[in-house]
XYZ file of C-alpha atoms in Angstrom:
597
model
C -0.242 0.020 0.029
C 1.369 3.659 -0.757
C 2.550 5.718 1.720
C 0.875 9.030 2.915
C 2.621 12.306 1.201
C 2.359 15.843 0.954
C 1.071 17.113 -2.111
C 3.444 19.760 -3.942
C 2.569 23.501 -3.955
C 2.473 22.967 -7.469
C 0.050 19.908 -7.528
C -2.366 21.835 -5.049
C -2.543 24.700 -7.179
C -3.551 22.750 -10.341
C -6.066 20.751 -8.355
C -7.992 24.278 -6.986
C -7.426 25.322 -10.254
C -10.305 22.660 -11.207
C -12.810 24.517 -8.908
C -12.062 28.231 -9.978
C -11.031 27.651 -13.849
C -13.200 25.530 -15.495
C -12.587 26.377 -18.962
C -11.439 29.527 -20.905
C -15.087 31.317 -20.074
C -13.720 31.066 -16.040
C -10.327 33.021 -17.212
C -12.227 35.825 -18.581
C -14.539 36.103 -15.733
C -11.816 36.310 -13.290
C -9.774 38.739 -14.921
C -12.289 41.293 -15.853
C -13.878 41.316 -12.564
C -10.464 42.044 -11.424
C -10.345 44.860 -13.683
C -13.541 46.115 -12.608
C -12.703 45.744 -8.747
C -8.960 47.697 -9.846
C -11.718 50.694 -10.840
C -11.413 50.242 -14.424
C -13.647 52.326 -16.395
C -12.582 50.371 -19.908
C -11.896 47.050 -20.587
C -10.439 44.947 -23.379
C -10.485 41.575 -23.783
C -8.864 39.726 -26.931
C -9.011 35.519 -27.722
C -6.988 34.115 -29.891
C -5.336 30.392 -30.179
C -8.619 28.286 -30.318
C -9.583 30.296 -26.871
C -6.553 29.074 -25.191
C -4.670 32.733 -25.854
C -6.762 35.343 -23.568
C -5.325 39.111 -23.019
C -7.228 41.672 -20.809
C -6.458 45.068 -20.447
C -7.955 47.658 -18.198
C -7.257 51.339 -17.426
C -7.718 50.324 -13.555
C -5.471 51.594 -10.703
C -2.537 49.104 -11.428
C -0.794 46.551 -8.739
C 1.925 48.303 -7.009
C 5.312 46.728 -7.573
C 6.111 45.619 -3.952
C 2.822 43.801 -4.180
C 3.168 42.177 -7.490
C 4.996 38.869 -6.610
C 2.199 38.528 -3.924
C -0.289 39.162 -6.324
C 0.558 35.585 -7.771
C 0.628 33.788 -4.689
C -2.452 31.623 -2.970
C -5.215 33.297 -0.586
C -3.390 36.861 -1.388
C -5.581 39.994 -1.898
C -6.420 43.323 -1.285
C -9.921 43.396 -0.870
C -10.008 41.846 2.801
C -8.461 43.628 5.371
C -9.528 41.913 8.557
C -11.439 38.783 9.128
C -14.572 40.457 9.645
C -14.539 42.084 6.285
C -15.574 38.125 4.520
C -18.906 39.482 5.767
C -19.197 42.744 4.199
C -18.342 41.925 0.974
C -18.160 45.026 -1.549
C -15.717 43.688 -4.385
C -16.254 40.901 -6.871
C -13.130 38.903 -6.021
C -12.088 38.302 -2.500
C -10.760 34.842 -2.277
C -7.253 35.467 -3.678
C -7.293 32.488 -5.552
C -7.584 33.387 -9.472
C -4.235 34.287 -10.566
C -2.280 31.496 -8.474
C -4.692 29.235 -10.295
C -4.133 30.808 -13.645
C -0.325 30.758 -13.556
C -0.389 26.716 -12.409
C -2.281 26.070 -15.931
C -0.870 28.780 -18.330
C 1.828 30.777 -19.246
C 1.139 34.302 -18.112
C 2.774 37.618 -18.311
C 1.206 40.644 -16.361
C 2.366 44.339 -17.102
C 1.010 46.949 -14.521
C 1.628 50.233 -13.596
C -0.144 52.643 -10.903
C -0.490 56.475 -11.213
C 2.343 57.012 -8.437
C 5.286 55.563 -10.920
C 6.450 56.441 -14.297
C 7.536 53.182 -15.201
C 5.735 49.888 -14.895
C 6.344 46.156 -13.860
C 6.383 43.273 -16.094
C 5.838 39.886 -14.307
C 6.582 36.178 -16.221
C 5.110 33.437 -14.748
C 5.864 29.803 -16.356
C 5.922 26.438 -14.332
C 5.397 27.712 -10.767
C 8.377 30.413 -12.166
C 7.716 33.985 -11.294
C 10.528 36.817 -12.781
C 10.023 40.599 -12.447
C 11.407 43.213 -14.261
C 10.755 47.135 -14.965
C 9.117 48.123 -18.122
C 7.507 51.239 -19.285
C 3.601 50.807 -19.932
C 0.570 53.164 -19.413
C -1.508 53.431 -15.915
C -3.625 50.234 -15.516
C -2.929 46.094 -16.156
C -2.466 43.726 -19.055
C -2.787 39.853 -18.224
C -1.580 37.816 -20.989
C -2.577 34.161 -20.842
C -0.816 31.860 -23.015
C -1.311 28.208 -23.800
C -4.332 27.695 -21.394
C -4.317 23.944 -19.993
C -0.619 23.428 -21.419
C 0.449 21.474 -18.592
C -3.065 19.609 -18.193
C -3.821 17.381 -20.988
C -6.765 15.991 -19.425
C -8.455 19.322 -19.240
C -7.634 19.728 -23.094
C -9.272 16.983 -23.617
C -12.724 17.925 -22.640
C -12.959 21.200 -23.989
C -15.214 21.897 -26.664
C -14.304 23.447 -30.191
C -13.416 27.112 -30.376
C -16.619 28.412 -31.632
C -18.514 27.043 -28.622
C -15.786 27.653 -26.120
C -16.131 31.259 -27.225
C -19.896 31.196 -27.243
C -19.213 30.742 -23.391
C -17.159 33.906 -23.240
C -19.405 35.817 -24.979
C -22.176 34.554 -22.372
C -19.801 35.572 -19.841
C -18.981 39.305 -20.954
C -22.611 39.857 -21.833
C -23.301 39.130 -18.444
C -20.475 41.363 -17.358
C -21.436 44.281 -19.382
C -25.160 44.273 -18.392
C -24.366 44.291 -14.956
C -21.613 47.251 -15.081
C -23.030 49.607 -17.524
C -20.584 51.893 -16.363
C -17.566 50.278 -17.741
C -16.323 50.434 -21.539
C -16.246 46.875 -22.432
C -14.740 45.675 -25.627
C -14.453 41.807 -26.924
C -12.336 40.456 -30.018
C -12.060 37.553 -31.458
C -9.071 36.508 -33.390
C -8.561 40.305 -33.926
C -12.483 41.045 -34.852
C -15.000 43.010 -32.759
C -17.551 41.039 -32.053
C -18.886 43.059 -28.829
C -18.508 46.664 -27.549
C -20.200 48.503 -24.836
C -19.849 52.572 -24.690
C -19.894 52.847 -20.563
C -22.137 55.166 -20.502
C -23.929 54.295 -17.306
C -27.309 53.880 -19.304
C -28.562 50.091 -18.538
C -31.004 50.368 -21.727
C -28.217 51.504 -23.826
C -26.017 48.702 -22.929
C -28.806 46.219 -23.289
C -29.285 47.596 -27.127
C -25.308 47.277 -27.660
C -25.316 43.728 -26.295
C -28.795 42.692 -28.061
C -30.920 45.081 -30.155
C -33.183 47.626 -30.044
C -35.999 45.421 -30.997
C -35.277 44.386 -27.437
C -35.384 47.725 -25.781
C -38.348 48.506 -27.490
C -40.061 45.833 -25.450
C -38.943 46.557 -22.211
C -40.561 48.174 -18.847
C -38.678 49.513 -16.030
C -38.472 48.024 -12.379
C -37.331 49.978 -9.577
C -38.293 49.642 -5.748
C -36.428 50.676 -3.061
C -37.281 49.184 0.783
C -35.237 51.777 3.282
C -36.239 50.105 6.135
C -34.701 46.435 5.059
C -31.836 48.094 2.633
C -33.520 46.320 -0.561
C -33.307 48.125 -3.863
C -33.799 46.440 -7.162
C -33.484 48.306 -10.369
C -33.453 46.937 -14.124
C -36.104 45.939 -17.008
C -38.345 43.110 -17.778
C -40.057 42.584 -21.304
C -43.564 42.546 -22.025
C -45.466 39.319 -21.703
C -45.834 39.350 -25.480
C -41.857 39.395 -25.792
C -40.914 36.292 -24.711
C -37.892 33.714 -25.051
C -37.477 29.802 -25.250
C -35.076 29.361 -22.458
C -34.481 30.969 -18.779
C -31.070 32.260 -20.231
C -33.074 35.597 -21.027
C -32.737 35.680 -17.182
C -29.864 38.267 -15.958
C -30.172 38.455 -12.406
C -27.445 40.136 -10.714
C -27.073 40.322 -6.414
C -25.108 43.584 -5.768
C -24.045 43.405 -9.414
C -22.677 39.841 -9.464
C -24.155 37.530 -11.754
C -25.633 34.810 -9.509
C -27.897 31.781 -9.353
C -30.703 32.332 -7.355
C -33.620 30.388 -7.109
C -35.849 32.728 -5.381
C -35.575 35.423 -7.698
C -36.227 33.216 -10.393
C -39.435 31.446 -8.710
C -40.323 35.431 -8.353
C -39.955 35.965 -11.777
C -41.884 32.707 -13.269
C -44.922 33.704 -10.264
C -45.559 37.286 -12.167
C -45.651 35.592 -15.501
C -47.191 32.178 -14.747
C -50.536 33.441 -16.297
C -49.011 36.141 -18.821
C -47.163 33.761 -21.053
C -47.256 30.817 -22.803
C -45.716 27.173 -21.820
C -42.362 27.083 -22.136
C -41.948 30.472 -22.669
C -40.065 33.422 -21.005
C -39.515 36.834 -20.723
C -36.225 39.058 -20.957
C -35.306 40.038 -17.485
C -32.102 42.268 -16.273
C -32.540 42.965 -12.859
C -30.214 43.720 -10.031
C -30.796 43.364 -6.053
C -29.085 45.549 -4.107
C -28.960 43.914 -0.398
C -26.652 45.057 2.359
C -23.759 42.883 2.210
C -23.776 41.946 5.637
C -27.249 40.036 4.886
C -26.165 37.850 1.963
C -23.177 34.977 2.119
C -21.038 34.995 -1.308
C -18.706 32.704 0.132
C -20.732 29.661 -0.602
C -18.604 28.296 -3.758
C -15.145 29.241 -5.192
C -16.964 30.318 -8.420
C -19.133 32.580 -6.248
C -22.395 32.094 -8.525
C -24.355 30.767 -5.488
C -25.458 32.989 -2.534
C -27.163 32.798 0.773
C -28.916 35.488 2.360
C -31.237 36.396 5.151
C -35.191 36.781 5.224
C -35.762 34.588 1.735
C -39.652 35.019 1.876
C -39.395 39.307 2.439
C -36.807 38.799 -0.705
C -39.114 36.841 -2.786
C -42.225 39.153 -2.005
C -39.885 42.318 -2.537
C -39.024 41.274 -6.302
C -42.495 39.684 -6.568
C -44.489 43.091 -6.097
C -41.755 45.330 -7.922
C -42.034 43.512 -11.264
C -45.489 43.463 -10.547
C -45.715 47.228 -10.441
C -43.422 47.560 -13.324
C -45.677 45.706 -15.476
C -49.134 47.247 -14.149
C -49.852 49.838 -16.767
C -49.204 47.267 -19.575
C -51.267 44.516 -18.214
C -54.236 47.043 -17.495
C -53.971 48.194 -20.790
C -53.644 44.918 -22.727
C -55.297 42.364 -20.294
C -58.813 42.514 -19.225
C -60.149 40.237 -16.371
C -62.703 37.768 -17.103
C -64.867 38.981 -14.555
C -64.580 42.526 -15.759
C -65.911 41.398 -18.983
C -70.219 41.618 -19.461
C -71.587 38.360 -19.879
C -74.873 38.031 -21.873
C -76.779 34.628 -22.752
C -75.689 33.503 -26.136
C -78.859 32.957 -28.096
C -79.868 29.947 -29.523
C -78.718 30.084 -33.393
C -81.479 28.957 -35.578
C -80.790 25.881 -38.022
C -79.888 28.651 -40.847
C -77.381 30.093 -39.068
C -75.732 26.501 -37.882
C -75.278 25.512 -41.271
C -73.691 28.691 -42.451
C -69.944 28.594 -43.032
C -67.757 31.574 -43.970
C -65.838 29.147 -46.159
C -69.045 27.803 -48.119
C -70.694 29.666 -50.771
C -74.433 30.200 -49.730
C -77.415 30.179 -52.441
C -80.808 30.155 -52.133
C -82.744 26.677 -52.619
C -85.938 25.645 -54.089
C -87.427 21.922 -54.299
C -87.065 22.279 -58.315
C -83.639 23.655 -58.312
C -81.817 19.848 -57.546
C -82.779 16.389 -59.553
C -80.834 13.580 -58.379
C -80.547 10.692 -61.028
C -80.520 7.688 -58.609
C -79.077 5.088 -61.239
C -75.879 6.873 -61.738
C -76.131 8.352 -58.044
C -75.306 11.798 -59.371
C -76.732 15.033 -58.449
C -77.777 18.285 -60.975
C -78.666 21.593 -60.319
C -80.881 24.090 -62.655
C -80.049 27.047 -64.482
C -81.410 29.553 -62.115
C -79.246 28.057 -59.120
C -76.372 27.938 -61.653
C -76.560 31.700 -62.345
C -76.292 32.643 -58.904
C -73.018 30.290 -58.530
C -71.475 32.120 -61.526
C -71.845 35.642 -60.134
C -70.083 34.248 -56.528
C -67.425 32.332 -57.978
C -66.905 34.018 -61.167
C -66.199 30.154 -62.593
C -66.904 29.557 -66.135
C -70.038 26.978 -66.322
C -71.559 25.654 -69.631
C -74.669 26.978 -70.253
C -76.972 24.108 -70.479
C -80.369 23.324 -68.927
C -78.780 21.130 -66.300
C -75.530 21.441 -65.023
C -74.009 18.416 -63.268
C -71.909 19.423 -60.355
C -70.797 17.003 -58.326
C -71.625 13.367 -57.497
C -72.774 12.496 -54.321
C -70.696 9.501 -54.128
C -67.242 11.604 -52.589
C -64.142 9.573 -53.529
C -62.385 9.923 -50.135
C -59.051 8.035 -48.970
C -59.334 4.837 -47.225
C -58.700 4.804 -43.662
C -55.828 2.131 -42.704
C -55.450 3.201 -39.055
C -58.770 3.123 -36.894
C -58.389 6.670 -35.638
C -60.900 7.338 -32.651
C -60.340 10.839 -32.633
C -58.359 13.893 -30.748
C -57.982 14.624 -27.320
C -57.713 18.331 -26.102
C -56.597 19.042 -29.970
C -52.969 17.867 -29.244
C -53.429 14.162 -28.841
C -54.609 11.465 -31.343
C -56.385 8.421 -30.205
C -55.713 5.106 -32.163
C -57.500 1.767 -31.307
C -54.700 -1.010 -32.626
C -54.326 -4.290 -32.164
C -52.085 -3.862 -28.852
C -54.269 -1.244 -27.531
C -54.726 2.202 -27.063
C -52.187 4.465 -28.730
C -51.866 8.101 -27.788
C -49.859 10.112 -29.986
C -48.436 13.867 -29.971
C -49.609 15.324 -33.389
C -46.719 17.880 -33.169
C -44.191 15.518 -32.097
C -45.195 12.870 -34.802
C -45.106 15.247 -37.458
C -41.824 16.765 -36.280
C -40.324 13.687 -36.552
C -41.323 12.817 -39.949
C -40.099 16.462 -41.496
C -36.989 16.059 -39.505
C -35.858 12.856 -41.225
C -37.277 14.316 -44.678
C -35.427 17.175 -44.657
C -32.079 15.077 -43.203
C -32.185 12.992 -46.186
C -32.976 15.558 -48.584
C -29.917 16.741 -50.493
C -31.740 19.872 -52.142
C -34.097 21.570 -49.897
C -37.252 23.506 -51.619
C -36.777 27.204 -50.853
C -39.809 29.697 -51.241
C -38.845 33.413 -52.601
C -40.223 35.862 -49.943
C -41.316 39.121 -52.191
C -41.803 41.024 -48.994
C -40.123 40.426 -45.443
C -39.369 42.758 -42.534
C -35.880 43.891 -41.451
C -34.709 42.158 -38.360
C -32.547 43.474 -35.644
C -29.766 41.617 -34.084
C -27.126 41.956 -31.860
C -23.333 42.249 -32.933
C -23.013 38.890 -31.290
C -25.924 37.456 -33.332
C -24.453 38.979 -36.543
C -20.974 37.520 -36.077
C -22.662 33.889 -35.468
C -24.789 34.163 -38.755
C -22.280 35.531 -40.850
C -19.891 32.716 -40.048
C -22.642 30.186 -40.913
C -24.594 31.431 -43.918
C -23.684 28.250 -45.472
C -25.086 26.261 -43.451
C -28.577 28.301 -43.630
C -28.303 28.082 -47.146
C -28.162 24.290 -46.687
C -31.481 24.334 -44.827
C -33.346 26.676 -47.535
C -32.818 29.721 -45.846
C -31.508 32.931 -47.798
C -30.309 35.743 -45.314
C -29.289 38.887 -46.523
C -27.098 41.590 -43.966
C -28.461 44.955 -44.572
C -25.999 46.350 -42.044
C -23.670 44.720 -39.683
C -26.826 44.272 -37.098
C -29.680 44.136 -39.682
C -30.822 41.130 -41.912
C -33.560 40.599 -44.175
C -34.930 36.752 -45.383
C -34.887 36.212 -49.101
C -36.031 32.780 -49.050
C -37.047 30.235 -46.256
C -37.792 26.595 -46.434
C -41.146 26.052 -48.520
C -42.197 23.990 -45.319
C -42.193 27.327 -43.200
C -43.503 29.870 -45.982
C -46.320 31.154 -43.542
C -44.359 31.604 -40.764
C -42.869 34.961 -39.416
C -39.313 35.054 -40.575
C -38.460 36.743 -37.248
C -39.548 33.924 -35.279
C -37.642 31.497 -37.354
C -34.340 33.321 -36.434
C -35.125 33.988 -33.368
C -35.976 30.465 -32.330
C -32.815 29.203 -33.845
C -30.472 31.738 -32.009
C -32.051 30.569 -28.708
C -31.531 27.496 -29.504
C -27.823 27.495 -30.542
C -27.465 30.297 -27.477
C -24.115 29.423 -25.415
C -23.518 26.043 -27.673
C -22.897 26.072 -31.357
C -21.693 22.669 -31.568
C -23.469 20.492 -34.313
C -24.881 23.880 -35.661
C -26.423 22.334 -38.933
C -27.820 19.786 -36.522
C -29.667 22.728 -34.619
C -30.922 24.480 -37.560
C -32.667 21.503 -39.043
C -34.359 20.707 -35.460
C -35.557 24.198 -34.868
C -36.981 24.002 -38.836
C -38.618 20.683 -38.278
C -40.114 21.815 -35.058
C -41.474 25.450 -36.680
C -43.035 23.365 -39.482
C -44.764 20.853 -37.757
C -48.663 21.270 -36.987
C -49.036 23.018 -33.275
C -50.652 21.520 -30.191
C -54.033 22.937 -29.583
C -54.715 22.780 -33.511
C -57.876 21.008 -34.351
C -57.431 18.584 -37.277
C -59.741 16.638 -39.437
C -59.847 12.743 -39.339
C -57.772 12.858 -42.825
C -55.274 15.519 -41.539
C -55.003 12.938 -38.394
C -54.415 10.287 -41.053
C -51.909 12.023 -43.010
C -49.675 12.638 -40.039
C -49.929 9.012 -38.560
C -49.224 7.470 -41.900
C -46.206 9.664 -42.407
C -44.756 9.001 -39.005
C -45.505 5.069 -39.423
C -42.797 5.486 -42.018
C -39.749 7.229 -39.669
C -36.626 4.970 -38.680
C -36.862 6.432 -35.423
C -40.795 6.775 -34.259
C -40.153 6.837 -30.456
C -38.998 10.209 -29.960
C -38.846 13.802 -31.372
C -35.281 15.292 -32.033
C -35.524 17.220 -28.392
C -35.713 13.536 -27.361
C -39.571 13.754 -26.104
C -41.412 10.810 -26.388
C -43.997 10.501 -29.247
C -46.601 8.155 -28.359
C -48.045 5.869 -25.552
C -49.665 2.863 -25.312
C -51.831 1.501 -23.243
C -52.465 -1.938 -23.731
C -56.025 -3.855 -23.979
C -55.081 -5.974 -21.177
C -54.181 -3.080 -18.967
C -57.436 -1.098 -19.710
C -59.671 -4.514 -19.067
C -57.847 -4.910 -15.601
C -58.295 -1.538 -14.643
C -62.246 -1.610 -15.142
C -62.251 -5.241 -13.625
C -63.266 -6.747 -17.038
C -61.886 -10.305 -18.226
C -60.816 -8.938 -21.647
């Protein structure tokens, strides 16, 4: 059995780095937060070498030359002066772990200068060796990281491709920009700027710079202060008719720190519960200010989790603040059921019951129609036909009697024993095995998905009229880099400006769907992870093209969906992984009702 021994300091730091530095985005987060804590008003972030080279430059206060060597030691920080300060945190960082962790898994060069010195200091860290020299530089700090994880091959193995890793970095930078609108932040990818905020201190302007004007046009301000408890909440929430498909649209902060906060999310969900459709979420940027001694951010090394006192008070405070922010909009756009006058519905007459706006109506008299029983064919007289011609403007030959249609309609033969439709969402089938329940949307989605995937040339529908769609700089960059993938699935996208696009064509299956909804769903699907982009475009296209839940179908439409679904190679789940059908065996049903068969 091996003997117990003390681990080396370098190995200890590598192990600890695994908690703080999970991926390149973690490095960007730690260094950018350090810049903000240093009072920087401008931060520049450059990403290269498949996201393994990271450069963060700021105009903050810099690091004193006498402190620079200590800065790279574990648990060394300028943010806690005494033990009690741990329970009164006013900065983003405080643990003193980030730099020590970073230098243990990368080659780092730090160039820094404070206002009290005419020259700066340069420090090179590699393989746990730290060398310091004097150098000329501007006031502030530049952290230059090279070959991240060069000495931890296991960590390299689990990194995703460069585009996906960069999307994680974008997500972090966007979050920091929204929580600090007073700081100008620029993010460059391989030398090209993909995000830049002006740092004017105006949150609306920052949201517009990070996302788009389309977002800001649909926001309502939230602002509430409780002087007694010291609570204050500020920010914006979207109107209930402007939603996203995931909770990634929730940007929630406590004391300007991005956190995971179940109580915060629950308050948002509760407000919007009866205002939005299922699986639709508002766009939210909210910062809750809590007295630092009432919140504990020292729960996890990443500082994403927090604990706080009086959770019920915080829930009610957030809930009432959002509700107040939406109150004017809700009053104008949502009429309570009880407020609407209720009148008994008149019993329709037989004539009214048979009227249908889609069917041409014309007066009938007994002699207008004649049925030839031998040929099982109906004929209509000239008087009726004249009226029919006026209403339809169709050509009909002028004979004494016109043959219109046969009373024997040729309808497709049903092969499935379809019982009907449940809640306009599920198709019920009486099969040999039992009662089969099929989700109409998922079944058709599976068929469309496999059909599109197998086709080499997807038929497109040209759009002669299409709205201009505003997108963020981040989204613009993503679309530009992947135009060929969109084209592969029948989408024709043209850039009018860097942040304005227009659809020139869409897959024929989506001809009636608003392109704005299409691109919004695609971008939300790939948000944060652009691995297998073509697959995600395909899945979103299939989902948008399929018949929706809560859609009434005729027996023939149901038959068509089931017939196509039966031909799929994978009839068990949709591309998202949801089950398509549920079989209840006859024996199970009979057993429940205590029948022998």
